[in-house]
């Protein structure tokens, strides 16, 4: 049973650039959530996608955008990168009909902005 | 709004001793509560959850958690700590009245250090 997979695992960008992170959910899951985890902090909710639509969003600027594809995979895009965007970006999948919303996480994409 | 507080940044315990990692929560309705563990440079792994029913929930690797509605707490416990339990632990909450929206809010994490 394939778990949540994320790519790339590590990447380095410079200020002002744009980045795209990718996520494939656990087999059978239809909901993808993205979290940002800065060093030494807990995961912060960015947004959640279900049925190819963003249905909840955390306190992140419009520079953060996403997409969900018909196969339930998802992308996180960040434009005009800032130094403060350096973090571990975690993708988590869940099943909308499960009720509990238990999340299954990928290993994350570590973004360094120079 | 929903929130989670983990009052201890770090907990140190001797191997073989019982451990407790504290968590309190705030939701407008009834909660779903979760504990996750994170090893260095890894994603989060699910440990256990409270949905309803028995206030003592058992999970992976011998961990358990006690739900206390009056104190709005969900402390993580283990009767006998192992060195391999050393990791970062996150408490998380979801308000079940959020309907189809499944936003889960995490605490700031507690680093558990088990001393040989």
Tab-separated table of C-alpha atoms in Angstrom:
chain	number	residue	atom	x	y	z
A	1	UNK	CA	0.000	0.000	0.000
A	2	UNK	CA	1.690	3.194	-1.183
A	3	UNK	CA	1.848	5.916	1.417
A	4	UNK	CA	2.028	9.643	0.814
A	5	UNK	CA	4.883	10.600	-1.477
A	6	UNK	CA	6.350	14.065	-1.910
A	7	UNK	CA	8.864	15.524	-4.324
A	8	UNK	CA	11.405	16.926	-4.337
A	9	UNK	CA	12.822	16.026	-0.927
A	10	UNK	CA	15.200	18.976	-0.826
A	11	UNK	CA	15.562	22.112	-2.869
A	12	UNK	CA	17.354	25.432	-2.702
A	13	UNK	CA	15.970	28.622	-4.207
A	14	UNK	CA	16.853	32.293	-4.080
A	15	UNK	CA	14.643	35.175	-2.995
A	16	UNK	CA	12.064	36.150	-5.563
A	17	UNK	CA	11.997	32.801	-7.303
A	18	UNK	CA	9.030	30.491	-7.554
A	19	UNK	CA	8.762	26.878	-6.413
A	20	UNK	CA	6.387	23.968	-7.037
A	21	UNK	CA	6.114	21.052	-4.635
A	22	UNK	CA	4.261	17.863	-5.478
A	23	UNK	CA	2.322	15.304	-3.476
A	24	UNK	CA	0.672	11.976	-4.207
A	25	UNK	CA	-1.799	10.927	-1.513
A	26	UNK	CA	-2.099	7.551	0.124
A	27	UNK	CA	-3.964	5.064	-2.032
A	28	UNK	CA	-7.716	5.521	-1.592
A	29	UNK	CA	-7.478	9.013	-0.095
A	30	UNK	CA	-9.201	11.959	-1.737
A	31	UNK	CA	-8.234	14.939	0.419
A	32	UNK	CA	-4.855	16.654	0.550
A	33	UNK	CA	-3.713	19.159	3.159
A	34	UNK	CA	-0.500	21.172	3.069
A	35	UNK	CA	1.408	22.286	6.146
A	36	UNK	CA	4.460	24.460	6.678
A	37	UNK	CA	6.795	23.480	9.495
A	38	UNK	CA	9.462	26.022	10.331
A	39	UNK	CA	12.475	24.868	12.301
A	40	UNK	CA	11.548	24.108	15.896
A	41	UNK	CA	7.850	24.743	15.383
A	42	UNK	CA	4.683	22.765	14.859
A	43	UNK	CA	3.070	22.307	11.442
A	44	UNK	CA	1.035	25.314	10.321
A	45	UNK	CA	-1.992	24.683	8.104
A	46	UNK	CA	-1.693	26.250	4.650
A	47	UNK	CA	-4.742	24.879	2.833
A	48	UNK	CA	-6.750	21.786	2.020
A	49	UNK	CA	-7.961	20.439	-1.314
A	50	UNK	CA	-10.921	18.191	-1.981
A	51	UNK	CA	-12.620	17.497	-5.298
A	52	UNK	CA	-10.034	19.707	-7.008
A	53	UNK	CA	-11.080	22.743	-4.997
A	54	UNK	CA	-9.470	24.609	-2.118
A	55	UNK	CA	-11.973	24.294	0.683
A	56	UNK	CA	-10.084	25.665	3.665
A	57	UNK	CA	-7.166	28.015	3.993
A	58	UNK	CA	-4.909	29.049	6.853
A	59	UNK	CA	-3.274	32.428	7.440
A	60	UNK	CA	-0.955	32.382	4.457
A	61	UNK	CA	-0.653	35.073	1.763
A	62	UNK	CA	-1.816	34.678	-1.790
A	63	UNK	CA	1.764	33.899	-2.806
A	64	UNK	CA	0.881	30.393	-1.656
A	65	UNK	CA	-1.396	28.618	-4.094
A	66	UNK	CA	-2.247	25.068	-4.926
A	67	UNK	CA	-3.963	22.666	-7.183
A	68	UNK	CA	-5.489	19.227	-6.992
A	69	UNK	CA	-5.698	16.962	-10.014
A	70	UNK	CA	-8.389	14.428	-10.916
A	71	UNK	CA	-6.173	11.601	-9.597
A	72	UNK	CA	-6.142	13.420	-6.210
A	73	UNK	CA	-2.468	14.373	-6.402
A	74	UNK	CA	-1.661	17.947	-5.507
A	75	UNK	CA	0.815	20.754	-6.030
A	76	UNK	CA	1.836	23.614	-3.772
A	77	UNK	CA	3.165	26.716	-5.502
A	78	UNK	CA	4.945	29.549	-3.757
A	79	UNK	CA	5.723	32.741	-5.675
A	80	UNK	CA	8.144	35.570	-4.880
A	81	UNK	CA	9.999	33.508	-2.315
A	82	UNK	CA	11.114	35.170	0.919
A	83	UNK	CA	13.814	34.043	3.321
A	84	UNK	CA	11.048	33.284	5.806
A	85	UNK	CA	9.572	30.691	3.470
A	86	UNK	CA	12.436	28.357	4.336
A	87	UNK	CA	10.773	25.382	6.013
A	88	UNK	CA	9.740	21.760	5.749
A	89	UNK	CA	6.576	21.537	3.673
A	90	UNK	CA	4.418	18.593	4.613
A	91	UNK	CA	1.662	17.045	2.595
A	92	UNK	CA	-0.988	15.021	4.397
A	93	UNK	CA	-3.774	12.972	2.907
A	94	UNK	CA	-7.060	11.816	4.364
A	95	UNK	CA	-10.379	10.347	3.345
A	96	UNK	CA	-13.261	12.782	3.386
A	97	UNK	CA	-15.832	10.143	4.227
A	98	UNK	CA	-13.874	8.717	7.153
A	99	UNK	CA	-15.279	11.285	9.560
A	100	UNK	CA	-12.270	11.528	11.820
A	101	UNK	CA	-10.014	13.306	9.364
A	102	UNK	CA	-6.973	11.338	10.493
A	103	UNK	CA	-3.987	12.556	8.512
A	104	UNK	CA	-1.264	10.504	6.872
A	105	UNK	CA	1.915	12.480	6.192
A	106	UNK	CA	4.641	12.317	3.616
A	107	UNK	CA	8.291	12.799	4.469
A	108	UNK	CA	8.177	16.434	3.418
A	109	UNK	CA	9.992	18.759	1.052
A	110	UNK	CA	12.662	20.865	2.692
A	111	UNK	CA	12.889	24.264	1.052
A	112	UNK	CA	15.836	26.557	1.669
A	113	UNK	CA	15.587	30.137	0.403
A	114	UNK	CA	18.872	32.023	0.096
B	1	UNK	CA	-11.424	28.516	16.295
B	2	UNK	CA	-9.547	25.464	17.499
B	3	UNK	CA	-6.170	25.409	19.219
B	4	UNK	CA	-3.766	23.135	21.048
B	5	UNK	CA	-1.274	23.942	23.789
B	6	UNK	CA	1.734	21.848	24.699
B	7	UNK	CA	3.150	23.580	27.773
B	8	UNK	CA	6.491	21.760	27.842
B	9	UNK	CA	9.114	22.336	25.183
B	10	UNK	CA	11.082	19.345	26.435
B	11	UNK	CA	10.494	16.389	28.733
B	12	UNK	CA	13.371	14.343	30.096
B	13	UNK	CA	12.783	10.886	31.546
B	14	UNK	CA	15.008	7.991	32.527
B	15	UNK	CA	14.720	4.777	30.537
B	16	UNK	CA	12.256	2.416	32.171
B	17	UNK	CA	10.370	5.192	33.958
B	18	UNK	CA	6.837	6.227	33.051
B	19	UNK	CA	6.465	9.276	30.824
B	20	UNK	CA	3.782	11.896	30.332
B	21	UNK	CA	3.617	14.530	27.618
B	22	UNK	CA	0.959	17.158	28.286
B	23	UNK	CA	-1.611	18.628	25.925
B	24	UNK	CA	-4.638	20.866	26.370
B	25	UNK	CA	-7.051	21.860	23.641
B	26	UNK	CA	-9.734	24.372	22.790
B	27	UNK	CA	-12.604	23.810	20.352
B	28	UNK	CA	-16.076	25.248	20.031
B	29	UNK	CA	-17.685	21.824	19.783
B	30	UNK	CA	-16.566	18.298	20.532
B	31	UNK	CA	-13.029	17.308	19.591
B	32	UNK	CA	-11.254	14.665	17.675
B	33	UNK	CA	-7.790	14.460	19.249
B	34	UNK	CA	-4.581	13.013	17.887
B	35	UNK	CA	-0.972	12.398	18.812
B	36	UNK	CA	1.776	12.261	16.212
B	37	UNK	CA	5.516	11.585	16.522
B	38	UNK	CA	8.264	13.061	14.373
B	39	UNK	CA	11.807	11.753	14.086
B	40	UNK	CA	14.577	14.069	12.799
B	41	UNK	CA	14.125	15.169	9.186
B	42	UNK	CA	11.051	12.976	8.773
B	43	UNK	CA	7.330	13.472	8.361
B	44	UNK	CA	4.809	12.953	11.149
B	45	UNK	CA	3.677	9.470	12.101
B	46	UNK	CA	0.261	8.803	13.622
B	47	UNK	CA	0.309	7.362	17.161
B	48	UNK	CA	-3.271	7.368	18.392
B	49	UNK	CA	-6.593	9.177	18.339
B	50	UNK	CA	-9.593	9.882	20.526
B	51	UNK	CA	-12.959	9.993	18.810
B	52	UNK	CA	-15.514	8.964	21.404
B	53	UNK	CA	-16.062	6.367	24.099
B	54	UNK	CA	-13.433	5.170	26.556
B	55	UNK	CA	-11.340	8.045	27.857
B	56	UNK	CA	-8.169	5.935	27.790
B	57	UNK	CA	-6.980	5.361	24.256
B	58	UNK	CA	-4.242	2.900	23.327
B	59	UNK	CA	-2.014	3.397	20.325
B	60	UNK	CA	1.200	2.365	18.629
B	61	UNK	CA	4.486	1.433	20.338
B	62	UNK	CA	2.866	1.045	23.772
B	63	UNK	CA	1.657	4.634	24.002
B	64	UNK	CA	-1.702	5.607	25.434
B	65	UNK	CA	-3.506	8.862	26.054
B	66	UNK	CA	-6.125	9.956	28.524
B	67	UNK	CA	-8.952	12.255	27.459
B	68	UNK	CA	-10.297	14.536	30.181
B	69	UNK	CA	-13.217	16.641	29.016
B	70	UNK	CA	-13.528	18.754	32.158
B	71	UNK	CA	-9.858	19.726	31.999
B	72	UNK	CA	-9.811	19.825	28.174
B	73	UNK	CA	-6.670	17.722	28.254
B	74	UNK	CA	-5.314	14.802	26.252
B	75	UNK	CA	-2.027	13.772	27.857
B	76	UNK	CA	0.199	11.174	26.206
B	77	UNK	CA	1.559	8.432	28.456
B	78	UNK	CA	3.722	5.343	28.418
B	79	UNK	CA	4.343	3.056	31.400
B	80	UNK	CA	8.018	2.403	30.615
B	81	UNK	CA	10.079	4.687	28.386
B	82	UNK	CA	12.595	3.440	25.833
B	83	UNK	CA	15.595	5.326	24.453
B	84	UNK	CA	14.070	4.819	21.001
B	85	UNK	CA	11.033	6.868	22.118
B	86	UNK	CA	13.196	9.995	21.982
B	87	UNK	CA	11.565	12.212	19.348
B	88	UNK	CA	9.307	15.207	18.844
B	89	UNK	CA	5.670	14.687	19.807
B	90	UNK	CA	2.746	16.711	18.510
B	91	UNK	CA	-0.776	16.902	19.852
B	92	UNK	CA	-3.485	17.860	17.349
B	93	UNK	CA	-7.198	18.631	17.375
B	94	UNK	CA	-10.073	18.764	14.937
B	95	UNK	CA	-13.488	20.171	15.767
B	96	UNK	CA	-16.023	17.524	14.754
B	97	UNK	CA	-18.651	20.197	14.178
B	98	UNK	CA	-16.584	21.438	11.245
B	99	UNK	CA	-18.581	19.095	9.065
B	100	UNK	CA	-16.876	18.177	5.843
B	101	UNK	CA	-13.907	20.385	6.606
B	102	UNK	CA	-11.068	18.414	8.086
B	103	UNK	CA	-8.592	21.064	9.164
B	104	UNK	CA	-6.385	19.640	11.891
B	105	UNK	CA	-4.538	22.063	14.159
B	106	UNK	CA	-1.225	21.083	15.727
B	107	UNK	CA	0.541	22.142	18.888
B	108	UNK	CA	4.094	23.459	18.964
B	109	UNK	CA	5.530	20.084	19.895
B	110	UNK	CA	7.326	18.567	22.883
B	111	UNK	CA	10.761	17.082	22.572
B	112	UNK	CA	11.007	13.845	24.534
B	113	UNK	CA	14.472	12.852	25.665
B	114	UNK	CA	14.806	9.388	27.217
B	115	UNK	CA	18.042	9.064	29.136
B	116	UNK	CA	19.753	5.644	29.240
